[in-house]
Tab-separated table of C-alpha atoms in Angstrom:
chain	number	residue	atom	x	y	z
E	1	MET	CA	0.121	-0.074	0.312
E	2	PHE	CA	2.729	2.730	0.896
E	3	ILE	CA	5.873	3.072	-1.470
E	4	TYR	CA	9.368	3.828	1.978
E	5	PRO	CA	11.929	6.105	0.557
E	6	SER	CA	14.509	2.878	-0.790
E	7	SER	CA	16.842	3.628	2.210
E	8	LEU	CA	14.287	1.825	4.109
E	9	ARG	CA	12.635	-0.470	1.517
E	10	HIS	CA	15.118	-3.429	2.517
E	11	ARG	CA	15.271	-2.763	6.320
E	12	LYS	CA	13.897	-4.766	8.439
E	13	SER	CA	11.526	-3.152	11.236
E	14	SER	CA	8.756	-3.949	13.303
E	15	VAL	CA	7.588	-0.383	13.187
E	16	PRO	CA	8.181	0.745	9.511
E	17	ARG	CA	8.908	4.789	9.086
E	18	ALA	CA	9.429	7.167	6.670
E	19	THR	CA	12.615	9.560	6.701
E	20	ALA	CA	11.542	13.053	4.989
E	21	TYR	CA	13.587	15.779	4.320
E	22	LEU	CA	12.522	19.420	3.074
E	23	SER	CA	16.052	20.462	1.903
E	24	GLN	CA	18.802	18.691	1.761
E	25	GLU	CA	20.736	20.439	4.542
E	26	TYR	CA	18.532	19.009	7.517
E	27	ARG	CA	16.509	16.420	8.401
E	28	THR	CA	13.405	16.782	9.690
E	29	PRO	CA	11.114	14.864	12.048
E	30	ALA	CA	10.061	11.129	10.430
E	31	TRP	CA	6.892	10.484	9.062
E	32	GLU	CA	5.120	8.431	10.618
E	33	GLN	CA	2.172	5.111	10.418
E	34	ARG	CA	-1.160	5.407	11.702
E	35	LYS	CA	-4.523	4.096	11.252
E	36	LEU	CA	-7.030	6.867	9.847
E	37	GLY	CA	-8.872	6.443	13.082
E	38	GLU	CA	-5.918	7.131	15.003
E	39	LEU	CA	-5.404	10.525	13.752
E	40	SER	CA	-9.125	11.793	14.435
E	41	SER	CA	-11.362	12.739	17.174
E	42	GLU	CA	-14.339	11.665	15.044
E	43	PHE	CA	-15.373	9.399	12.623
E	44	LYS	CA	-18.461	9.018	11.724
E	45	SER	CA	-21.683	8.993	8.884
E	46	GLY	CA	-24.054	11.800	9.061
E	47	GLU	CA	-27.748	11.234	9.287
E	48	PHE	CA	-30.033	10.900	6.749
E	49	ILE	CA	-32.605	13.722	5.166
E	50	CYS	CA	-35.627	13.728	3.500
E	51	ALA	CA	-34.941	14.949	-0.369
E	52	ASP	CA	-37.919	17.589	-0.051
E	53	ASN	CA	-36.242	19.475	2.636
E	54	VAL	CA	-33.463	19.853	0.542
E	55	SER	CA	-33.625	22.568	-2.312
E	56	GLU	CA	-31.551	24.968	-4.093
E	57	SER	CA	-31.365	27.234	-1.863
E	58	GLY	CA	-31.783	27.634	2.442
E	59	SER	CA	-30.068	28.739	5.367
E	60	TYR	CA	-26.881	25.250	5.854
E	61	PRO	CA	-25.622	23.378	3.042
E	62	VAL	CA	-26.211	19.548	2.546
E	63	TYR	CA	-23.437	17.552	1.691
E	64	GLY	CA	-23.618	13.791	0.584
E	65	GLY	CA	-21.585	11.245	-0.867
E	66	ASN	CA	-20.345	12.989	-4.266
E	67	GLY	CA	-20.264	16.686	-2.094
E	68	LEU	CA	-22.888	20.192	-1.746
E	69	ARG	CA	-26.484	18.350	-2.729
E	70	GLY	CA	-28.102	21.766	-1.749
E	71	TYR	CA	-29.663	23.669	1.042
E	72	THR	CA	-31.786	23.281	4.215
E	73	THR	CA	-33.313	24.974	7.070
E	74	THR	CA	-31.360	22.761	9.775
E	75	PHE	CA	-27.257	21.887	10.312
E	76	ASN	CA	-26.709	18.265	12.177
E	77	HIS	CA	-22.085	19.510	12.448
E	78	GLU	CA	-20.827	22.508	13.461
E	79	GLY	CA	-17.075	23.399	12.537
E	80	LEU	CA	-14.092	22.063	10.280
E	81	TYR	CA	-14.463	18.493	8.969
E	82	THR	CA	-13.052	15.890	5.836
E	83	LEU	CA	-15.613	13.903	4.647
E	84	ILE	CA	-15.928	11.051	3.023
E	85	GLY	CA	-17.930	10.117	-0.015
E	86	ARG	CA	-19.091	6.165	1.220
E	87	GLN	CA	-22.085	5.050	-1.220
E	88	GLY	CA	-22.242	4.762	-4.630
E	89	ALA	CA	-19.701	5.279	-8.120
E	90	LEU	CA	-17.877	8.174	-6.410
E	91	CYS	CA	-17.051	5.838	-3.083
E	92	GLY	CA	-13.786	6.695	-1.584
E	93	ASN	CA	-14.336	10.758	-2.890
E	94	VAL	CA	-12.495	13.303	-0.613
E	95	ASN	CA	-14.917	17.151	0.045
E	96	ILE	CA	-13.892	19.991	2.765
E	97	ALA	CA	-16.773	21.516	4.892
E	98	ASP	CA	-16.476	24.393	7.153
E	99	GLY	CA	-19.287	26.294	9.466
E	100	LYS	CA	-22.754	24.630	10.026
E	101	SER	CA	-23.666	22.186	7.838
E	102	TYR	CA	-25.805	18.950	7.426
E	103	PHE	CA	-24.228	15.685	6.455
E	104	THR	CA	-26.217	12.991	5.278
E	105	GLU	CA	-25.558	8.788	5.772
E	106	HIS	CA	-23.687	9.445	2.305
E	107	ALA	CA	-20.889	11.028	3.718
E	108	VAL	CA	-18.607	9.868	6.799
E	109	ALA	CA	-17.423	12.935	8.661
E	110	VAL	CA	-13.650	13.027	9.570
E	111	LYS	CA	-12.827	15.732	12.277
E	112	ALA	CA	-8.722	15.275	13.217
E	113	ASN	CA	-7.823	15.399	16.956
E	114	HIS	CA	-5.828	17.865	18.882
E	115	LEU	CA	-2.425	16.367	17.603
E	116	ASN	CA	-3.588	16.476	13.780
E	117	ASN	CA	-4.937	18.906	11.000
E	118	THR	CA	-8.006	18.672	9.859
E	119	THR	CA	-7.189	20.209	6.228
E	120	PHE	CA	-4.382	18.132	6.629
E	121	LEU	CA	-6.492	15.416	6.460
E	122	TYR	CA	-8.541	16.758	3.437
E	123	TYR	CA	-5.230	16.573	1.418
E	124	LEU	CA	-3.881	13.026	2.861
E	125	PHE	CA	-7.192	11.281	2.108
E	126	GLY	CA	-7.263	12.523	-1.274
E	127	THR	CA	-3.769	10.432	-2.008
E	128	LEU	CA	-5.018	7.231	-0.310
E	129	ASP	CA	-7.629	6.099	-3.101
E	130	LEU	CA	-10.260	5.218	-0.360
E	131	GLY	CA	-12.680	3.627	-2.992
E	132	GLN	CA	-10.557	0.963	-3.440
E	133	TYR	CA	-11.462	-0.609	-0.070
E	134	SER	CA	-15.548	-0.467	-1.487
E	135	GLY	CA	-17.432	-3.522	-0.780
E	136	GLN	CA	-17.620	-5.937	-4.368
E	137	SER	CA	-21.585	-5.302	-4.963
E	138	ALA	CA	-23.108	-3.605	-7.777
E	139	GLN	CA	-24.073	-0.880	-5.036
E	140	PRO	CA	-20.315	0.234	-3.967
E	141	GLY	CA	-19.734	1.139	-0.534
E	142	LEU	CA	-17.189	1.651	1.880
E	143	ALA	CA	-17.557	0.796	5.968
E	144	VAL	CA	-16.572	3.171	9.236
E	145	SER	CA	-14.823	0.482	10.790
E	146	ASN	CA	-12.181	-0.299	7.017
E	147	LEU	CA	-11.883	2.817	6.763
E	148	VAL	CA	-10.695	3.499	10.322
E	149	GLU	CA	-8.419	0.731	9.889
E	150	VAL	CA	-6.934	2.329	6.988
E	151	GLU	CA	-3.190	3.187	7.593
E	152	ALA	CA	-1.128	5.957	6.022
E	153	MET	CA	1.478	7.816	6.489
E	154	VAL	CA	1.571	11.451	8.368
E	155	PRO	CA	4.585	14.082	9.570
E	156	ASP	CA	3.717	15.846	12.709
E	157	LYS	CA	1.179	18.880	13.571
E	158	ALA	CA	3.457	21.732	12.288
E	159	GLU	CA	4.402	20.576	9.437
E	160	GLN	CA	0.432	18.859	8.333
E	161	LYS	CA	-0.106	23.032	8.943
E	162	LYS	CA	2.738	23.879	6.213
E	163	ILE	CA	1.824	21.540	3.906
E	164	SER	CA	-1.806	22.745	4.158
E	165	ARG	CA	-1.062	26.476	3.757
E	166	VAL	CA	0.972	25.446	0.665
E	167	PHE	CA	-1.945	23.649	-1.155
E	168	LYS	CA	-5.158	25.636	0.067
E	169	THR	CA	-3.168	28.866	-1.477
E	170	VAL	CA	-2.757	26.572	-5.063
E	171	ASP	CA	-6.730	25.550	-4.431
E	172	SER	CA	-7.382	29.550	-4.098
E	173	LEU	CA	-5.889	30.212	-7.662
E	174	ILE	CA	-7.374	27.366	-9.223
E	175	THR	CA	-10.963	28.897	-7.839
E	176	LEU	CA	-10.649	31.952	-8.908
E	177	HIS	CA	-9.596	30.704	-12.771
E	178	GLN	CA	-12.151	28.717	-12.440
E	179	ARG	CA	-14.308	30.773	-11.639
E	180	LYS	CA	-13.338	33.522	-14.156
E	181	TYR	CA	-13.264	30.800	-16.687
E	182	ASP	CA	-17.048	30.408	-15.387
E	183	LYS	CA	-17.946	33.726	-16.519
E	184	LEU	CA	-16.405	34.215	-19.487
E	185	CYS	CA	-18.516	31.217	-20.575
E	186	VAL	CA	-21.973	32.658	-19.668
E	187	LEU	CA	-20.704	35.547	-21.286
E	188	LYS	CA	-20.039	34.740	-24.362
E	189	LYS	CA	-23.185	32.172	-24.630
E	190	SER	CA	-25.310	35.612	-23.563
E	191	MET	CA	-23.441	37.521	-26.564
E	192	LEU	CA	-24.401	34.826	-28.576
E	193	ASP	CA	-27.762	35.432	-28.072
E	194	LYS	CA	-28.213	38.885	-27.603
E	195	MET	CA	-25.079	39.642	-31.499
E	196	PHE	CA	-27.331	37.420	-33.663
E	197	PRO	CA	-30.621	37.794	-35.142
E	198	LYS	CA	-32.980	35.134	-34.109
E	199	GLY	CA	-36.913	34.162	-34.609
E	200	GLY	CA	-36.678	35.056	-38.336
E	201	SER	CA	-35.196	38.163	-37.633
E	202	LEU	CA	-32.917	40.882	-39.578
E	203	TYR	CA	-32.359	42.387	-36.611
E	204	PRO	CA	-29.714	41.253	-33.459
E	205	GLU	CA	-30.768	42.544	-30.143
E	206	ILE	CA	-27.696	44.280	-29.626
E	207	ARG	CA	-24.913	45.483	-31.950
E	208	PHE	CA	-22.101	47.373	-32.369
E	209	ALA	CA	-22.748	51.665	-32.423
E	210	GLY	CA	-22.899	52.770	-36.448
E	211	PHE	CA	-24.356	49.586	-38.054
E	212	THR	CA	-27.725	49.688	-38.614
E	213	ASP	CA	-28.191	48.010	-41.891
E	214	PRO	CA	-30.257	44.405	-42.043
E	215	TRP	CA	-28.587	41.221	-41.978
E	216	GLU	CA	-28.886	39.163	-45.192
E	217	GLN	CA	-29.110	35.095	-45.384
E	218	ARG	CA	-27.191	33.013	-47.675
E	219	LYS	CA	-25.485	29.956	-48.425
E	220	LEU	CA	-21.574	29.525	-47.204
E	221	SER	CA	-20.745	28.512	-50.635
E	222	SER	CA	-22.001	32.352	-52.318
E	223	THR	CA	-19.375	33.604	-49.869
E	224	CYS	CA	-16.447	31.113	-49.134
E	225	GLU	CA	-14.577	28.876	-51.163
E	226	GLN	CA	-13.129	25.441	-50.609
E	227	LEU	CA	-9.222	24.984	-50.571
E	228	SER	CA	-8.776	22.111	-53.685
E	229	ARG	CA	-5.296	22.279	-54.840
E	230	THR	CA	-3.511	18.518	-53.249
E	231	ILE	CA	-0.697	17.113	-52.635
E	232	ASN	CA	0.991	13.570	-52.060
E	233	PRO	CA	3.662	13.573	-49.880
E	234	LEU	CA	4.927	10.217	-50.339
E	235	GLU	CA	6.078	12.098	-53.125
E	236	THR	CA	8.911	13.759	-51.421
E	237	PRO	CA	8.905	11.478	-48.246
E	238	ASN	CA	11.882	13.041	-46.549
E	239	GLU	CA	10.267	16.461	-46.869
E	240	GLU	CA	8.782	18.104	-43.419
E	241	PHE	CA	5.121	19.184	-43.993
E	242	THR	CA	2.908	21.064	-41.021
E	243	GLU	CA	-0.265	19.012	-41.393
E	244	TYR	CA	-3.312	20.266	-39.482
E	245	SER	CA	-5.144	17.020	-38.233
E	246	MET	CA	-7.499	16.333	-35.548
E	247	PRO	CA	-4.791	14.995	-33.088
E	248	ALA	CA	-3.355	18.308	-33.298
E	249	PHE	CA	-6.392	20.022	-33.004
E	250	ASP	CA	-7.754	18.701	-30.164
E	251	ASN	CA	-3.653	19.111	-28.416
E	252	ASN	CA	-4.654	22.996	-28.041
E	253	GLU	CA	-5.223	23.658	-31.752
E	254	THR	CA	-1.101	22.940	-32.319
E	255	ALA	CA	-0.375	21.990	-35.919
E	256	GLU	CA	2.252	19.155	-35.533
E	257	THR	CA	5.221	18.804	-38.242
E	258	VAL	CA	5.607	15.598	-40.095
E	259	ILE	CA	7.449	13.398	-42.563
E	260	GLY	CA	6.232	12.724	-45.741
E	261	ASN	CA	6.571	9.596	-46.013
E	262	SER	CA	4.490	9.010	-42.589
E	263	MET	CA	1.573	10.204	-44.398
E	264	ASN	CA	-0.425	7.520	-46.478
E	265	SER	CA	-2.663	10.164	-48.923
E	266	LEU	CA	-3.525	12.906	-50.901
E	267	ARG	CA	-3.471	16.130	-48.690
E	268	LYS	CA	-5.144	19.496	-49.241
E	269	ILE	CA	-2.687	22.295	-49.346
E	270	VAL	CA	-3.311	25.578	-46.811
E	271	ASP	CA	-1.376	28.106	-48.523
E	272	ARG	CA	-3.712	31.030	-47.213
E	273	PRO	CA	-6.339	31.851	-44.332
E	274	CYS	CA	-8.883	29.629	-43.855
E	275	LEU	CA	-11.267	27.277	-41.834
E	276	LEU	CA	-10.978	23.920	-41.083
E	277	VAL	CA	-14.220	22.462	-40.236
E	278	ASN	CA	-14.622	19.020	-39.498
E	279	LYS	CA	-16.386	16.425	-41.394
E	280	LEU	CA	-16.673	13.487	-38.800
E	281	ASN	CA	-19.111	13.912	-35.488
E	282	VAL	CA	-20.550	17.557	-35.777
E	283	ARG	CA	-21.719	17.604	-32.356
E	284	LYS	CA	-18.384	18.304	-31.102
E	285	LYS	CA	-18.105	21.183	-33.232
E	286	ARG	CA	-15.021	21.186	-34.158
E	287	ILE	CA	-13.692	24.391	-36.466
E	288	TRP	CA	-10.686	25.531	-36.140
E	289	HIS	CA	-9.290	29.281	-38.004
E	290	VAL	CA	-6.403	28.693	-39.444
E	291	PRO	CA	-5.467	32.687	-39.631
E	292	ARG	CA	-1.700	33.084	-40.959
E	293	PRO	CA	-0.581	29.528	-41.987
E	294	GLU	CA	2.492	27.423	-40.996
E	295	ALA	CA	5.093	26.954	-44.313
E	296	ASN	CA	4.558	23.830	-46.108
E	297	ALA	CA	1.091	23.344	-44.558
E	298	VAL	CA	-1.193	21.000	-44.907
E	299	CYS	CA	-4.665	19.729	-43.839
E	300	SER	CA	-5.419	16.254	-43.205
E	301	SER	CA	-8.793	14.374	-45.153
E	302	GLU	CA	-11.143	14.866	-41.837
E	303	PHE	CA	-11.127	18.606	-42.376
E	304	VAL	CA	-13.067	20.706	-45.236
E	305	PRO	CA	-10.933	23.987	-45.490
E	306	PHE	CA	-12.486	26.788	-47.243
E	307	SER	CA	-11.416	30.698	-47.289
E	308	SER	CA	-13.120	33.772	-48.165
E	309	HIS	CA	-11.780	36.881	-49.810
E	310	SER	CA	-15.494	38.215	-48.888
E	311	SER	CA	-16.322	37.515	-45.638
E	312	ASP	CA	-14.496	37.865	-42.082
E	313	LEU	CA	-13.471	33.772	-40.585
E	314	SER	CA	-13.781	34.724	-37.336
E	315	PHE	CA	-17.752	36.054	-37.694
E	316	ILE	CA	-18.034	32.660	-39.618
E	317	LYS	CA	-16.812	30.058	-37.918
E	318	ILE	CA	-19.112	31.775	-34.715
E	319	SER	CA	-21.892	31.463	-36.826
E	320	LEU	CA	-21.587	27.769	-37.792
E	321	LEU	CA	-20.990	26.479	-34.173
E	322	SER	CA	-24.493	27.550	-33.829
E	323	GLU	CA	-27.258	25.030	-32.861
E	324	ARG	CA	-28.667	25.917	-36.060
E	325	ILE	CA	-25.793	25.240	-37.895
E	326	THR	CA	-25.538	22.376	-36.134
E	327	ALA	CA	-28.432	20.903	-35.714
E	328	TYR	CA	-28.918	21.599	-40.336
E	329	LEU	CA	-25.780	19.952	-40.501
E	330	GLU	CA	-26.927	16.941	-38.055
E	331	SER	CA	-30.267	16.138	-40.087
E	332	CYS	CA	-27.889	15.712	-42.823
E	333	SER	CA	-25.579	13.772	-41.639
E	334	SER	CA	-25.592	9.481	-42.232
E	335	GLY	CA	-23.855	6.819	-40.546
E	336	SER	CA	-23.722	4.378	-38.194
E	337	SER	CA	-23.574	6.130	-34.576
E	338	ASN	CA	-23.525	9.478	-33.265
E	339	SER	CA	-19.329	9.203	-32.976
E	340	GLN	CA	-19.160	8.361	-36.221
E	341	LYS	CA	-22.001	10.262	-37.957
E	342	ARG	CA	-20.473	12.529	-40.809
E	343	VAL	CA	-20.993	15.192	-43.464
E	344	THR	CA	-19.854	16.246	-46.857
E	345	PRO	CA	-18.022	18.800	-47.629
E	346	GLU	CA	-20.800	19.724	-50.067
E	347	ILE	CA	-23.605	19.459	-47.203
E	348	ILE	CA	-21.210	22.179	-44.993
E	349	MET	CA	-20.594	24.291	-48.108
E	350	SER	CA	-25.123	24.608	-48.347
E	351	SER	CA	-25.228	25.445	-44.718
E	352	GLU	CA	-26.835	29.416	-44.792
E	353	ILE	CA	-25.726	31.235	-42.587
E	354	ILE	CA	-27.442	34.744	-41.644
E	355	ALA	CA	-24.285	38.432	-41.788
E	356	PRO	CA	-24.342	41.917	-42.141
E	357	SER	CA	-21.746	43.761	-43.974
E	358	LEU	CA	-18.512	42.892	-44.037
E	359	ALA	CA	-17.140	45.539	-41.257
E	360	GLU	CA	-19.758	44.769	-39.046
E	361	GLN	CA	-18.683	40.869	-39.389
E	362	ARG	CA	-15.158	42.060	-38.779
E	363	ARG	CA	-16.333	43.730	-35.682
E	364	ILE	CA	-18.085	40.460	-34.250
E	365	GLY	CA	-15.098	38.258	-35.344
E	366	ALA	CA	-13.209	40.469	-33.354
E	367	PHE	CA	-15.127	40.387	-29.999
E	368	PHE	CA	-15.620	36.638	-30.310
E	369	ASP	CA	-11.296	35.759	-30.829
E	370	ARG	CA	-10.788	38.784	-27.936
E	371	LEU	CA	-13.464	36.744	-25.669
E	372	ASP	CA	-12.331	33.229	-26.457
E	373	SER	CA	-8.475	33.852	-26.013
E	374	LEU	CA	-9.185	35.147	-22.702
E	375	ILE	CA	-11.300	31.731	-22.110
E	376	THR	CA	-8.508	29.567	-23.215
E	377	LEU	CA	-6.132	31.684	-20.967
E	378	HIS	CA	-8.081	30.792	-17.893
E	379	GLN	CA	-8.492	27.163	-19.452
E	380	ARG	CA	-4.906	26.566	-19.945
E	381	LYS	CA	-3.949	28.170	-16.472
E	382	LEU	CA	-6.143	26.051	-14.954
E	383	GLU	CA	-4.885	23.211	-16.536
E	384	LEU	CA	-1.616	24.099	-15.476
E	385	LEU	CA	-2.639	24.458	-11.764
E	386	ARG	CA	-4.039	21.215	-11.472
E	387	ASN	CA	-1.032	19.655	-12.801
E	388	ILE	CA	1.196	21.509	-10.279
E	389	LYS	CA	-0.901	20.444	-7.722
E	390	LYS	CA	-0.989	16.606	-8.611
E	391	SER	CA	2.489	16.224	-8.735
E	392	MET	CA	2.858	18.124	-5.751
E	393	LEU	CA	0.268	15.428	-3.765
E	394	ASP	CA	2.582	12.750	-5.121
E	395	LYS	CA	5.604	14.555	-3.864
E	396	MET	CA	4.363	16.128	-0.845
E	397	PHE	CA	3.213	12.200	0.758
E	398	VAL	CA	4.103	9.617	1.749
């Protein structure tokens, strides 16, 4: 269950201990192996509450096996507690609650004793994969009697507090960027609703100053043209190409450098600003805007590439991502399952969009480009902080 430092792995001792170092120069007190029950002054399940007594708002939060369930008018615990989900597919997940709260029978409430820190227990429990101790049945469950016997390595309380402060700081940053990300996503959804006409109208609800003309309905083929030039990379097997492919799209839209002999079919040449629309599983809305193609660039057959001299590509992308266009493409798709349903280039180009003048398109396109950049920025910061936290959890616990 536990991995000890290499110096201890082959040492036979009746009381296994781990030696922890905070630096190369100073030896800190050794971490000690303890049962979870020995770390706690309280370790028991909550109490049943009728679903009718849980609502979307109320005086006190209600925590179940998977975290916050809602709110109610009473509480059964007060103070700081670590919670372990004890039932269901997510049993063993860990949450933390502070203040007056109601814990249901599906949550195990744990409070540290005077020698330990409750916040530290929250982070410790998250590293122990407690779900592995659930019963092997159709409805997995954790018994308190088993959990209190689980053993873990812990430092003294002073070090526990220091470790907790580090992770609380990281969690605060994660929460901050998550809130910013969520707010930006809500703003984008609202702006998409208000800045594009709906219900048969040719006028959006809000517009940039100076634009008053009605929008026009047109087919994509009347304003865009497909990129049709192809190349066979196998004819230049040692040449390097920049390839826009689905794996590259899913990897933060980062094009890949590939060698000709690694590509076994014709590729479309991407030699000007364009949109790449994925033909497969249109519900996922995979559209790649390439404003400045890389040198010697090509795209895989999964994409339909097209450009335009009379429309703004950022605006066209936003238009194609609308639910109306997605529903149209889905209705015209063919295939055995949702993930395999595909559309032809002709169907994509037959999509009907509603568009204003080119000048207004550019203003709208630039607005959503900026919004998407901010969303991506916070999304990447979230991913970075979560990776940092995961790495720290791996390295700061024995």
